[in-house]
Amino acid sequence: MELTADTLDLTLTTPFRIARSVQHVAHNVLVQLEADGVVGMGEAAPSGFYGEKRESVLTALTYFADHLGDDPTLIEDIAHTLNRVLRGNAAAKAALDMALYDLVGKRLGAPLYQLLGLNPAHAPHTSFTIGMDTPDEMARRALLARDYPILKIKVGGRNDLETVRAIRDVTDATLRVDANCAWTAKEALRMIERLAPYRIEFVEQPVAPGDLEGLRFVRDRSPLPIIADESCVTLDDIPQMVGRVDGICIKLMKCGGVSHALKMIHTARAHHLKVMLGCMIESSLAITAAAHLSPLVDYADLDGALLVNDDPFVGVQVEQGRLLLPDGAGLGVRRRARQPTIASGRTGRQRIARSGQATPALPARAASADESEGPEVEE
Ligand code: MG
């Protein structure tokens, strides 16, 4: 198989602020895998919070390029090999994994959800995320998002109660809140008790990722369900979530791709945990890969492509929050019309790796004014 990689910058429609960082541009990587004239596409959305950035993705891909073999149908074998070559690097692995599914689906002429035996009518509605800002501004954005029946509100700042009250004043939408690790367990409980009267569906990641006893403390006392995101990254994390949370948030970019996410979904089910599918700031390419799995889950938070103004792909459609899976072969994603190149004006298109003749990774670029204020990028 032949592997090529390109940079892909996505510009947020409004700066995306969460409890620990603000993001203006997502510095993603597009991969293409070619076998026998068929091309599969994948995307990496690296997060500094999980130890990845664009440069590390490009470097990992140069290592992986020589270990892909010639048979794209051997997805489990390839995943096993890549884990042996390099630990971690989940976003880089997710890009390759979804490209393999895209390639195999195109070869067989079937959409991914069909290969997995899933019913697209069972796809849940996605939430639409309101990043942190002043309560008035967040309420204004909630009003603008009136087409979405589920809103996810980023909390963990100084005005959480005022924010939720202001948003509840302007909408009857289902509301979820995500604290992105901002609270101690006692702070979390105090806030959750105050937020509960505003009809909140659940609370995502109230405490620090490693504070498992804090999760248990909150969950034992909370009037609202608790969902783990940063505390639950891969399959290995699931057993210790039992009794500490009500559900987990799975992201392709945390766990390493479609094949790993499938294992997580079924393992979580076996432990009677609710399952949410989440995302980073991603184009419709990676969002669509996750959306194909969504008929298996309880909640979807697949709005990454809705938050950018230069999505170069068309895939899953969102109609009033409903996820409409594409029925094209593989991921069913195509390039948006009138988009002359994948890259936007500020992005160079560069091939970095080709199986059998891997080239050195690109040198790390100096951070521009558009870089995130912090390294953490988390939806
Ligand atoms: Mg989250």
mmCIF file of N, CA, C and O in Angstrom, residues 84 129 164-165 208 235 357 373:
data_model
loop_
_atom_site.group_PDB
_atom_site.id
_atom_site.type_symbol
_atom_site.label_atom_id
_atom_site.label_comp_id
_atom_site.label_asym_id
_atom_site.label_seq_id
_atom_site.Cartn_x
_atom_site.Cartn_y
_atom_site.Cartn_z
ATOM 1 N N ARG A 84 2.757 -2.375 17.856
ATOM 2 C CA ARG A 84 4.085 -2.906 18.182
ATOM 3 C C ARG A 84 5.178 -1.919 17.747
ATOM 4 O O ARG A 84 6.173 -1.727 18.444
ATOM 5 N N THR A 129 -22.062 22.034 20.259
ATOM 6 C CA THR A 129 -21.327 22.529 21.422
ATOM 7 C C THR A 129 -21.250 24.049 21.458
ATOM 8 O O THR A 129 -20.959 24.692 20.443
ATOM 9 N N VAL A 164 -25.636 28.720 32.444
ATOM 10 C CA VAL A 164 -26.683 27.721 32.221
ATOM 11 C C VAL A 164 -28.068 28.349 32.380
ATOM 12 O O VAL A 164 -28.985 28.067 31.605
ATOM 13 N N ARG A 165 -28.197 29.242 33.353
ATOM 14 C CA ARG A 165 -29.482 29.923 33.542
ATOM 15 C C ARG A 165 -29.822 30.759 32.294
ATOM 16 O O ARG A 165 -30.948 30.718 31.798
ATOM 17 N N ALA A 208 -10.439 15.850 37.459
ATOM 18 C CA ALA A 208 -9.195 15.534 36.732
ATOM 19 C C ALA A 208 -9.201 14.085 36.234
ATOM 20 O O ALA A 208 -9.809 13.204 36.865
ATOM 21 N N LEU A 235 -9.516 1.039 25.586
ATOM 22 C CA LEU A 235 -10.198 -0.157 26.094
ATOM 23 C C LEU A 235 -9.781 -0.484 27.531
ATOM 24 O O LEU A 235 -10.612 -0.830 28.377
ATOM 25 N N GLN A 357 9.594 3.939 0.827
ATOM 26 C CA GLN A 357 10.559 5.024 0.680
ATOM 27 C C GLN A 357 10.169 6.178 1.603
ATOM 28 O O GLN A 357 9.995 7.314 1.180
ATOM 29 N N GLU A 373 -3.797 28.597 22.503
ATOM 30 C CA GLU A 373 -3.074 29.169 23.645
ATOM 31 C C GLU A 373 -2.453 28.073 24.489
ATOM 32 O O GLU A 373 -1.439 28.266 25.121
#
